[in-house]
């Protein structure tokens, strides 16, 4: 037998973390890595955060799981906090990003179904998007690589150029249910939507009675300096998918919706065995405690500006390798020159200088530190990145 016990779907690297310590990971070999990847925008409180550990330990000892057939004081409490903090009136808890997007798609379709428009099923999505790996979420993304061998895809998605509102308007017809878009594309290479694009999508949705569905799985939960990135665009979505940072490392996701958007999501229409169980709710509460603490989001904005400025200075010294910095808050991307592949650079940096970042589409290196970093970590990151750029030969 040559297949590995772990299904070999990931190109796993030689770095094998076994312990976390704040913004550092520690490998099997004892080596320390500065973690500016955060498990891909997940560990927003870093590793081994006291509040998160305590919340999970205490809840695990008290009650880990009960069925959604029973009343959920834990779920009600966290949903109420999210409702109070955001555009939403109601929340469905999931265990992952893809499940949150699935719930968002189902909610958008049901909205029209119960509104007497059962033909309105099509969702307009955008090139270079990433929405997850389930059948519906790969179908939602225009990526031949993710589709290959998994056809037939789920029908009902129309692909459009990102940041092109005219093209999106031209795709609307009588069967359109809504838009699904990442305010800041993550996997696609840290591409923020333009203000004009988001404002126009909001307008088109309102004029045509379409659902504006945002995928904030990566850009939400404080990552860009506000609870959700869409707040900075001054727009009001109908439905938002959240996950990644929301559990700080515990598998948790959420689909948030307005009362109007969720009008079709009545008893029996959706469910999840684990979704919103007391242990997950305890993790979610601890994360929300941290990110809603006075000054936390201001800290994210300040550190984001600091990191961006430092990266811009650093790339000025390496114009042969780096092109530009983009993104919002602590969701930043460094675009590399075509001769230098971001994936190869990120791979080399890990063992070369002990730095963790994540490659993304469009030859971008993603910089997604825990939101609790301090200036000293930014200095260490930029110093080591500069050293890596000096030593990396491509
Ligand atoms: C990671 C991600 C997903 C999928 O999340 P999973 O938890 O892996 O299912 C969906 N959308 C976006 C924008 C993501 O970054």
CSV table of C-alpha atoms and ligand atoms in Angstrom, one decimal:
chain,number,residue,atom,x,y,z
A,1,UNK,CA,0.0,0.0,0.0
A,2,UNK,CA,1.4,3.4,-0.9
A,3,UNK,CA,-1.4,5.7,0.1
A,4,UNK,CA,-0.8,7.6,3.4
A,5,UNK,CA,-3.2,7.1,6.3
A,6,UNK,CA,-3.9,10.9,6.0
A,7,UNK,CA,-5.7,11.2,2.6
A,8,UNK,CA,-3.0,12.9,0.6
A,9,UNK,CA,-5.0,16.0,-0.6
A,10,UNK,CA,-2.6,18.5,0.9
A,11,UNK,CA,1.0,19.3,-0.2
A,12,UNK,CA,2.1,19.2,3.5
A,13,UNK,CA,5.5,20.8,4.3
A,14,UNK,CA,8.2,19.5,6.6
A,15,UNK,CA,7.2,22.0,9.4
A,16,UNK,CA,5.3,19.9,12.0
A,17,UNK,CA,3.9,22.1,14.8
A,18,UNK,CA,3.1,20.5,18.1
A,19,UNK,CA,2.7,23.5,20.4
A,20,UNK,CA,1.6,27.1,20.3
A,21,UNK,CA,2.8,30.0,22.4
A,22,UNK,CA,1.2,33.4,21.7
A,23,UNK,CA,2.2,34.4,18.2
A,24,UNK,CA,4.7,31.6,17.9
A,25,UNK,CA,4.4,27.9,16.9
A,26,UNK,CA,6.8,25.3,18.1
A,27,UNK,CA,7.8,22.4,15.9
A,28,UNK,CA,8.4,18.7,16.7
A,29,UNK,CA,12.1,19.6,16.6
A,30,UNK,CA,11.7,22.4,19.2
A,31,UNK,CA,12.2,25.2,16.6
A,32,UNK,CA,10.1,28.4,17.0
A,33,UNK,CA,8.3,30.0,14.2
A,34,UNK,CA,6.7,33.5,14.1
A,35,UNK,CA,3.2,32.7,13.0
A,36,UNK,CA,1.9,35.4,10.6
A,37,UNK,CA,-0.4,32.8,9.0
A,38,UNK,CA,-2.7,32.1,12.0
A,39,UNK,CA,-3.9,28.8,10.6
A,40,UNK,CA,-5.2,30.9,7.7
A,41,UNK,CA,-6.8,33.8,9.6
A,42,UNK,CA,-8.2,31.5,12.3
A,43,UNK,CA,-6.1,31.9,15.5
A,44,UNK,CA,-7.0,35.6,15.9
A,45,UNK,CA,-6.1,35.5,19.6
A,46,UNK,CA,-2.8,33.7,18.8
A,47,UNK,CA,-2.1,30.3,20.4
A,48,UNK,CA,-2.7,29.2,23.9
A,49,UNK,CA,-4.8,32.3,24.8
A,50,UNK,CA,-5.8,32.2,28.5
A,51,UNK,CA,-9.4,33.3,28.1
A,52,UNK,CA,-10.1,30.9,25.2
A,53,UNK,CA,-8.5,27.9,27.0
A,54,UNK,CA,-10.3,28.6,30.2
A,55,UNK,CA,-13.7,28.9,28.4
A,56,UNK,CA,-13.2,25.7,26.6
A,57,UNK,CA,-11.9,23.8,29.6
A,58,UNK,CA,-14.7,24.9,31.8
A,59,UNK,CA,-17.4,24.2,29.3
A,60,UNK,CA,-15.9,20.8,28.4
A,61,UNK,CA,-16.2,19.8,32.1
A,62,UNK,CA,-19.7,21.1,32.3
A,63,UNK,CA,-21.5,20.1,29.1
A,64,UNK,CA,-19.9,19.5,25.7
A,65,UNK,CA,-22.7,18.6,23.4
A,66,UNK,CA,-26.4,18.3,23.4
A,67,UNK,CA,-28.7,17.9,20.4
A,68,UNK,CA,-30.4,20.9,18.7
A,69,UNK,CA,-33.6,19.2,19.7
A,70,UNK,CA,-33.2,20.8,23.1
A,71,UNK,CA,-33.3,24.4,24.2
A,72,UNK,CA,-29.9,26.2,23.9
A,73,UNK,CA,-29.2,28.9,26.4
A,74,UNK,CA,-25.6,28.9,25.2
A,75,UNK,CA,-26.7,29.4,21.5
A,76,UNK,CA,-29.3,32.0,22.4
A,77,UNK,CA,-26.7,34.1,24.3
A,78,UNK,CA,-24.0,34.1,21.5
A,79,UNK,CA,-26.6,34.7,18.8
A,80,UNK,CA,-28.0,37.6,20.7
A,81,UNK,CA,-24.5,39.1,21.0
A,82,UNK,CA,-23.9,38.7,17.3
A,83,UNK,CA,-27.3,40.3,16.5
A,84,UNK,CA,-26.5,43.2,18.8
A,85,UNK,CA,-23.1,43.8,17.2
A,86,UNK,CA,-24.1,43.5,13.5
A,87,UNK,CA,-26.7,44.0,10.8
A,88,UNK,CA,-28.2,40.6,11.5
A,89,UNK,CA,-31.5,39.7,13.3
A,90,UNK,CA,-30.8,35.9,13.4
A,91,UNK,CA,-28.0,33.4,13.3
A,92,UNK,CA,-27.5,29.8,12.3
A,93,UNK,CA,-24.3,28.2,13.8
A,94,UNK,CA,-22.2,25.8,11.7
A,95,UNK,CA,-18.8,24.1,12.1
A,96,UNK,CA,-17.0,25.6,9.1
A,97,UNK,CA,-16.9,28.2,6.5
A,98,UNK,CA,-18.2,26.1,3.7
A,99,UNK,CA,-21.2,25.1,5.8
A,100,UNK,CA,-21.8,28.8,6.6
A,101,UNK,CA,-21.8,29.6,2.8
A,102,UNK,CA,-24.1,26.6,2.2
A,103,UNK,CA,-26.6,28.0,4.7
A,104,UNK,CA,-26.3,31.4,3.1
A,105,UNK,CA,-27.1,30.0,-0.4
A,106,UNK,CA,-30.0,28.0,1.0
A,107,UNK,CA,-31.3,31.0,2.8
A,108,UNK,CA,-31.2,33.2,-0.4
A,109,UNK,CA,-33.0,30.5,-2.4
A,110,UNK,CA,-35.7,30.0,0.2
A,111,UNK,CA,-36.2,33.7,0.5
A,112,UNK,CA,-37.5,33.8,-3.1
A,113,UNK,CA,-39.2,30.4,-2.8
A,114,UNK,CA,-41.5,31.5,0.0
A,115,UNK,CA,-41.9,34.9,-1.7
A,116,UNK,CA,-43.7,33.3,-4.6
A,117,UNK,CA,-40.7,33.3,-6.9
A,118,UNK,CA,-39.5,29.7,-6.9
A,119,UNK,CA,-37.7,30.2,-10.2
A,120,UNK,CA,-35.3,32.7,-8.7
A,121,UNK,CA,-32.4,30.3,-7.9
A,122,UNK,CA,-29.3,31.7,-9.7
A,123,UNK,CA,-26.6,33.3,-7.7
A,124,UNK,CA,-24.0,35.6,-9.3
A,125,UNK,CA,-20.5,34.9,-8.0
A,126,UNK,CA,-17.1,36.4,-8.9
A,127,UNK,CA,-13.9,35.2,-10.5
A,128,UNK,CA,-11.0,34.3,-8.2
A,129,UNK,CA,-13.5,33.7,-5.3
A,130,UNK,CA,-13.1,31.0,-2.8
A,131,UNK,CA,-16.2,29.8,-0.9
A,132,UNK,CA,-15.1,26.3,0.4
A,133,UNK,CA,-14.8,22.7,-0.8
A,134,UNK,CA,-18.3,21.2,-0.6
A,135,UNK,CA,-20.2,20.6,-3.9
A,136,UNK,CA,-22.2,23.8,-3.6
A,137,UNK,CA,-19.3,26.0,-2.6
A,138,UNK,CA,-16.9,24.6,-5.4
A,139,UNK,CA,-19.8,25.2,-7.8
A,140,UNK,CA,-20.1,28.8,-6.6
A,141,UNK,CA,-16.4,29.4,-7.5
A,142,UNK,CA,-15.2,29.7,-11.1
A,143,UNK,CA,-12.2,27.5,-10.6
A,144,UNK,CA,-11.6,24.7,-13.1
A,145,UNK,CA,-8.9,23.2,-10.7
A,146,UNK,CA,-11.4,22.8,-7.9
A,147,UNK,CA,-14.1,21.4,-10.3
A,148,UNK,CA,-11.9,18.8,-12.0
A,149,UNK,CA,-13.4,15.4,-11.7
A,150,UNK,CA,-16.2,16.5,-9.3
A,151,UNK,CA,-18.9,17.2,-12.0
A,152,UNK,CA,-21.8,17.4,-12.2
A,153,UNK,CA,-21.6,20.7,-10.3
A,154,UNK,CA,-24.6,22.3,-8.6
A,155,UNK,CA,-26.4,24.4,-11.2
A,156,UNK,CA,-27.5,28.0,-10.5
A,157,UNK,CA,-24.3,30.0,-10.4
A,158,UNK,CA,-23.2,32.6,-12.9
A,159,UNK,CA,-19.7,33.8,-12.8
A,160,UNK,CA,-18.8,37.5,-13.2
A,161,UNK,CA,-15.6,39.5,-13.2
A,162,UNK,CA,-14.7,40.8,-9.6
A,163,UNK,CA,-15.0,44.5,-9.1
A,164,UNK,CA,-17.0,44.9,-12.3
A,165,UNK,CA,-20.5,46.1,-11.3
A,166,UNK,CA,-21.6,46.7,-15.0
A,167,UNK,CA,-20.9,43.1,-15.8
A,168,UNK,CA,-22.8,42.0,-12.6
A,169,UNK,CA,-25.8,44.2,-13.6
A,170,UNK,CA,-25.8,42.7,-17.1
A,171,UNK,CA,-26.0,39.2,-15.7
A,172,UNK,CA,-29.2,39.9,-13.7
A,173,UNK,CA,-32.3,38.2,-15.2
A,174,UNK,CA,-35.7,36.9,-13.9
A,175,UNK,CA,-34.0,33.9,-12.4
A,176,UNK,CA,-31.5,35.7,-10.3
A,177,UNK,CA,-31.7,35.2,-6.6
A,178,UNK,CA,-28.7,37.3,-5.4
A,179,UNK,CA,-25.0,38.0,-5.3
A,180,UNK,CA,-22.4,36.1,-3.3
A,181,UNK,CA,-19.1,38.0,-2.8
A,182,UNK,CA,-16.1,38.3,-0.6
A,183,UNK,CA,-15.6,42.0,0.4
A,184,UNK,CA,-11.9,41.2,0.5
A,185,UNK,CA,-11.0,38.1,-1.6
A,186,UNK,CA,-8.6,36.0,0.5
A,187,UNK,CA,-7.5,32.9,-1.4
A,188,UNK,CA,-7.8,34.9,-4.6
A,189,UNK,CA,-4.9,37.1,-3.5
A,190,UNK,CA,-6.1,39.6,-0.9
A,191,UNK,CA,-8.1,41.8,-3.3
A,192,UNK,CA,-10.4,44.3,-1.6
A,193,UNK,CA,-13.6,45.1,-3.4
A,194,UNK,CA,-13.7,48.7,-4.6
A,195,UNK,CA,-16.1,51.0,-2.8
A,196,UNK,CA,-18.0,51.7,-6.0
A,197,UNK,CA,-18.4,47.9,-6.7
A,198,UNK,CA,-19.9,47.2,-3.2
A,199,UNK,CA,-22.1,50.3,-3.3
A,200,UNK,CA,-23.4,49.3,-6.7
A,201,UNK,CA,-24.0,45.6,-5.7
A,202,UNK,CA,-26.0,46.9,-2.7
A,203,UNK,CA,-28.0,49.2,-5.0
A,204,UNK,CA,-28.6,46.4,-7.6
A,205,UNK,CA,-29.8,44.0,-4.9
A,206,UNK,CA,-32.2,46.6,-3.5
A,207,UNK,CA,-33.6,47.6,-6.9
A,208,UNK,CA,-34.1,44.0,-8.1
A,209,UNK,CA,-35.1,42.4,-4.8
A,210,UNK,CA,-32.0,40.2,-4.7
A,211,UNK,CA,-30.1,38.9,-1.7
A,212,UNK,CA,-26.7,40.5,-1.1
A,213,UNK,CA,-24.8,37.6,0.4
A,214,UNK,CA,-21.3,38.3,1.7
A,215,UNK,CA,-18.6,35.7,2.4
A,216,UNK,CA,-16.8,37.1,5.4
A,217,UNK,CA,-15.3,33.8,6.4
A,218,UNK,CA,-11.8,35.1,6.1
A,219,UNK,CA,-12.2,38.9,6.2
A,220,UNK,CA,-14.7,39.0,9.1
A,221,UNK,CA,-14.4,38.9,12.9
A,222,UNK,CA,-12.1,41.9,13.4
A,223,UNK,CA,-9.5,40.9,10.8
A,224,UNK,CA,-9.8,44.2,8.9
A,225,UNK,CA,-10.3,46.4,12.0
A,226,UNK,CA,-14.1,46.2,12.2
A,227,UNK,CA,-16.2,43.2,13.2
A,228,UNK,CA,-17.1,42.7,9.6
A,229,UNK,CA,-15.3,44.2,6.6
A,230,UNK,CA,-18.5,45.3,5.0
A,231,UNK,CA,-19.0,47.9,7.8
A,232,UNK,CA,-16.1,49.9,6.2
A,233,UNK,CA,-17.9,50.0,2.9
A,234,UNK,CA,-21.0,51.4,4.7
A,235,UNK,CA,-23.3,48.8,3.1
A,236,UNK,CA,-26.0,46.6,4.6
A,237,UNK,CA,-26.0,43.0,3.5
A,238,UNK,CA,-28.9,40.6,3.7
A,239,UNK,CA,-26.8,37.5,4.6
A,240,UNK,CA,-23.2,37.0,5.8
A,241,UNK,CA,-21.2,33.8,6.1
A,242,UNK,CA,-18.7,33.8,8.9
A,243,UNK,CA,-16.2,31.2,10.2
A,244,UNK,CA,-12.4,31.0,10.6
A,245,UNK,CA,-11.6,33.6,13.3
A,246,UNK,CA,-15.0,33.4,15.0
A,247,UNK,CA,-14.0,30.3,17.0
A,248,UNK,CA,-10.3,31.4,17.4
A,249,UNK,CA,-9.2,27.9,16.5
A,250,UNK,CA,-12.3,25.9,17.6
A,251,UNK,CA,-14.3,24.7,14.6
A,252,UNK,CA,-17.2,27.2,14.5
A,253,UNK,CA,-19.0,29.1,11.8
A,254,UNK,CA,-22.2,31.2,11.5
A,255,UNK,CA,-24.6,32.3,8.9
A,256,UNK,CA,-26.1,35.7,9.9
A,257,UNK,CA,-29.2,37.1,8.2
A,258,UNK,CA,-31.8,39.8,8.5
A,259,UNK,CA,-35.3,38.9,9.5
A,260,UNK,CA,-36.5,39.6,5.9
A,261,UNK,CA,-33.7,37.4,4.3
A,262,UNK,CA,-34.4,34.5,6.7
A,263,UNK,CA,-38.2,34.5,6.1
A,264,UNK,CA,-37.9,31.1,4.4
A,265,UNK,CA,-35.8,29.4,7.1
A,266,UNK,CA,-38.6,27.9,9.2
A,267,UNK,CA,-38.8,24.7,11.2
A,268,UNK,CA,-37.4,21.7,9.3
A,269,UNK,CA,-35.6,23.6,6.5
A,270,UNK,CA,-32.1,23.3,7.8
A,271,UNK,CA,-30.0,21.7,10.5
A,272,UNK,CA,-26.6,20.5,11.9
A,273,UNK,CA,-25.8,17.9,14.5
A,274,UNK,CA,-22.9,19.7,16.0
A,275,UNK,CA,-23.7,23.2,14.9
A,276,UNK,CA,-23.8,25.6,17.9
A,277,UNK,CA,-23.1,23.0,20.6
A,278,UNK,CA,-22.3,24.4,24.1
A,279,UNK,CA,-18.5,23.8,23.6
A,280,UNK,CA,-18.4,25.8,20.4
A,281,UNK,CA,-20.6,28.5,21.9
A,282,UNK,CA,-18.1,28.8,24.8
A,283,UNK,CA,-15.3,29.3,22.4
A,284,UNK,CA,-17.3,31.8,20.4
A,285,UNK,CA,-18.1,33.8,23.6
A,286,UNK,CA,-14.4,33.9,24.6
A,287,UNK,CA,-13.4,35.2,21.1
A,288,UNK,CA,-16.2,37.8,21.2
A,289,UNK,CA,-15.2,38.9,24.7
A,290,UNK,CA,-11.7,39.5,23.4
A,291,UNK,CA,-12.5,41.3,20.2
A,292,UNK,CA,-15.2,43.5,21.7
A,293,UNK,CA,-13.0,44.6,24.6
A,294,UNK,CA,-12.4,48.3,24.6
A,295,UNK,CA,-9.6,49.2,22.3
A,296,UNK,CA,-9.2,45.8,20.6
A,297,UNK,CA,-10.4,46.8,17.1
A,298,UNK,CA,-8.4,50.1,17.3
A,299,UNK,CA,-5.4,48.0,18.1
A,300,UNK,CA,-6.0,45.9,14.9
A,301,UNK,CA,-6.3,49.1,12.8
A,302,UNK,CA,-3.1,50.5,14.4
A,303,UNK,CA,-1.1,47.3,14.0
A,304,UNK,CA,-2.5,47.0,10.4
A,305,UNK,CA,-1.2,50.5,9.5
A,306,UNK,CA,2.1,49.8,11.2
A,307,UNK,CA,2.6,46.5,9.4
A,308,UNK,CA,1.6,47.9,6.1
A,309,UNK,CA,4.0,50.9,6.4
A,310,UNK,CA,6.8,48.6,7.5
A,311,UNK,CA,6.1,46.2,4.6
A,312,UNK,CA,6.0,49.0,2.1
A,313,UNK,CA,9.4,50.3,3.4
A,314,UNK,CA,10.8,46.8,3.2
A,315,UNK,CA,9.7,46.1,-0.3
A,316,UNK,CA,11.3,49.4,-1.4
A,317,UNK,CA,14.6,47.7,-0.5
A,318,UNK,CA,13.8,44.6,-2.5
A,319,UNK,CA,12.2,46.0,-5.7
A,320,UNK,CA,13.5,43.0,-7.6
A,321,UNK,CA,11.3,40.6,-5.6
A,322,UNK,CA,8.2,42.5,-4.3
A,323,UNK,CA,5.8,44.7,-6.2
A,324,UNK,CA,3.2,46.1,-3.8
A,325,UNK,CA,1.2,45.7,-0.6
A,326,UNK,CA,-2.6,45.5,-0.5
A,327,UNK,CA,-5.4,44.6,1.8
A,328,UNK,CA,-7.2,46.0,4.9
A,329,UNK,CA,-6.3,46.0,8.5
A,330,UNK,CA,-4.4,42.8,9.4
A,331,UNK,CA,-5.4,41.1,6.2
A,332,UNK,CA,-2.5,42.0,4.0
A,333,UNK,CA,-1.0,40.7,0.8
A,334,UNK,CA,2.4,41.2,-0.7
A,335,UNK,CA,2.4,40.9,-4.5
A,336,UNK,CA,5.6,39.3,-5.8
A,337,UNK,CA,7.4,39.9,-9.1
A,338,UNK,CA,6.5,37.3,-11.7
A,339,UNK,CA,10.0,35.8,-11.6
A,340,UNK,CA,9.6,35.0,-7.9
A,341,UNK,CA,6.8,32.6,-7.0
A,342,UNK,CA,5.0,33.4,-3.7
A,343,UNK,CA,4.4,29.8,-3.0
A,344,UNK,CA,8.1,28.9,-3.3
A,345,UNK,CA,9.1,32.0,-1.2
A,346,UNK,CA,6.6,31.1,1.6
A,347,UNK,CA,7.9,27.5,1.6
A,348,UNK,CA,11.5,28.7,1.8
A,349,UNK,CA,10.9,31.2,4.5
A,350,UNK,CA,9.5,28.7,7.0
A,351,UNK,CA,12.7,26.8,7.6
A,352,UNK,CA,15.0,29.5,6.1
A,353,UNK,CA,14.1,32.2,8.7
A,354,UNK,CA,11.4,30.7,10.8
A,355,UNK,CA,8.5,32.7,9.5
A,356,UNK,CA,5.0,31.5,8.6
A,357,UNK,CA,2.9,33.3,6.0
A,358,UNK,CA,0.5,31.8,3.4
A,359,UNK,CA,0.6,31.9,-0.4
A,360,UNK,CA,-2.4,32.9,-2.3
A,361,UNK,CA,-3.6,33.4,-5.9
A,362,UNK,CA,-2.2,36.1,-8.2
A,363,UNK,CA,1.4,35.4,-6.9
A,364,UNK,CA,0.6,37.0,-3.5
A,365,UNK,CA,2.1,36.2,-0.1
A,366,UNK,CA,-0.7,36.6,2.5
A,367,UNK,CA,0.2,38.1,5.8
A,368,UNK,CA,-2.4,37.2,8.4
A,369,UNK,CA,-1.0,37.6,11.9
A,370,UNK,CA,-3.0,37.0,15.1
A,371,UNK,CA,-4.9,40.2,15.9
A,372,UNK,CA,-3.0,40.4,19.2
A,373,UNK,CA,0.4,41.1,17.7
A,374,UNK,CA,2.5,44.0,19.1
A,375,UNK,CA,5.0,46.3,17.5
A,376,UNK,CA,7.9,44.0,18.4
A,377,UNK,CA,6.4,41.2,16.4
A,378,UNK,CA,6.0,43.4,13.4
A,379,UNK,CA,9.7,44.4,13.7
A,380,UNK,CA,10.7,40.8,14.0
A,381,UNK,CA,8.5,39.8,11.0
A,382,UNK,CA,9.8,42.5,8.7
A,383,UNK,CA,13.5,41.9,9.7
A,384,UNK,CA,13.2,38.2,9.0
A,385,UNK,CA,11.3,38.8,5.8
A,386,UNK,CA,13.9,41.2,4.6
A,387,UNK,CA,16.6,38.6,5.4
A,388,UNK,CA,14.6,35.9,3.6
A,389,UNK,CA,14.3,38.2,0.5
A,390,UNK,CA,18.1,38.7,0.6
A,391,UNK,CA,18.8,35.0,0.8
A,392,UNK,CA,16.0,33.5,-1.4
A,393,UNK,CA,17.2,32.8,-4.9
A,394,UNK,CA,13.8,31.7,-6.4
B,1,LIG,C1,-11.7,29.4,4.2
B,1,LIG,C2,-12.8,30.0,3.5
B,1,LIG,C3,-14.0,29.3,3.3
B,1,LIG,C4,-14.1,27.8,3.6
B,1,LIG,O1,-14.0,27.6,5.0
B,1,LIG,P1,-13.9,26.1,5.6
B,1,LIG,O2,-13.9,26.3,7.0
B,1,LIG,O3,-12.6,25.6,5.1
B,1,LIG,O4,-15.0,25.3,5.0
B,1,LIG,C5,-15.0,29.9,2.6
B,1,LIG,N1,-14.9,31.2,2.2
B,1,LIG,C6,-13.8,31.9,2.4
B,1,LIG,C7,-13.8,33.3,2.0
B,1,LIG,C8,-12.7,31.3,3.0
B,1,LIG,O5,-11.6,32.0,3.2
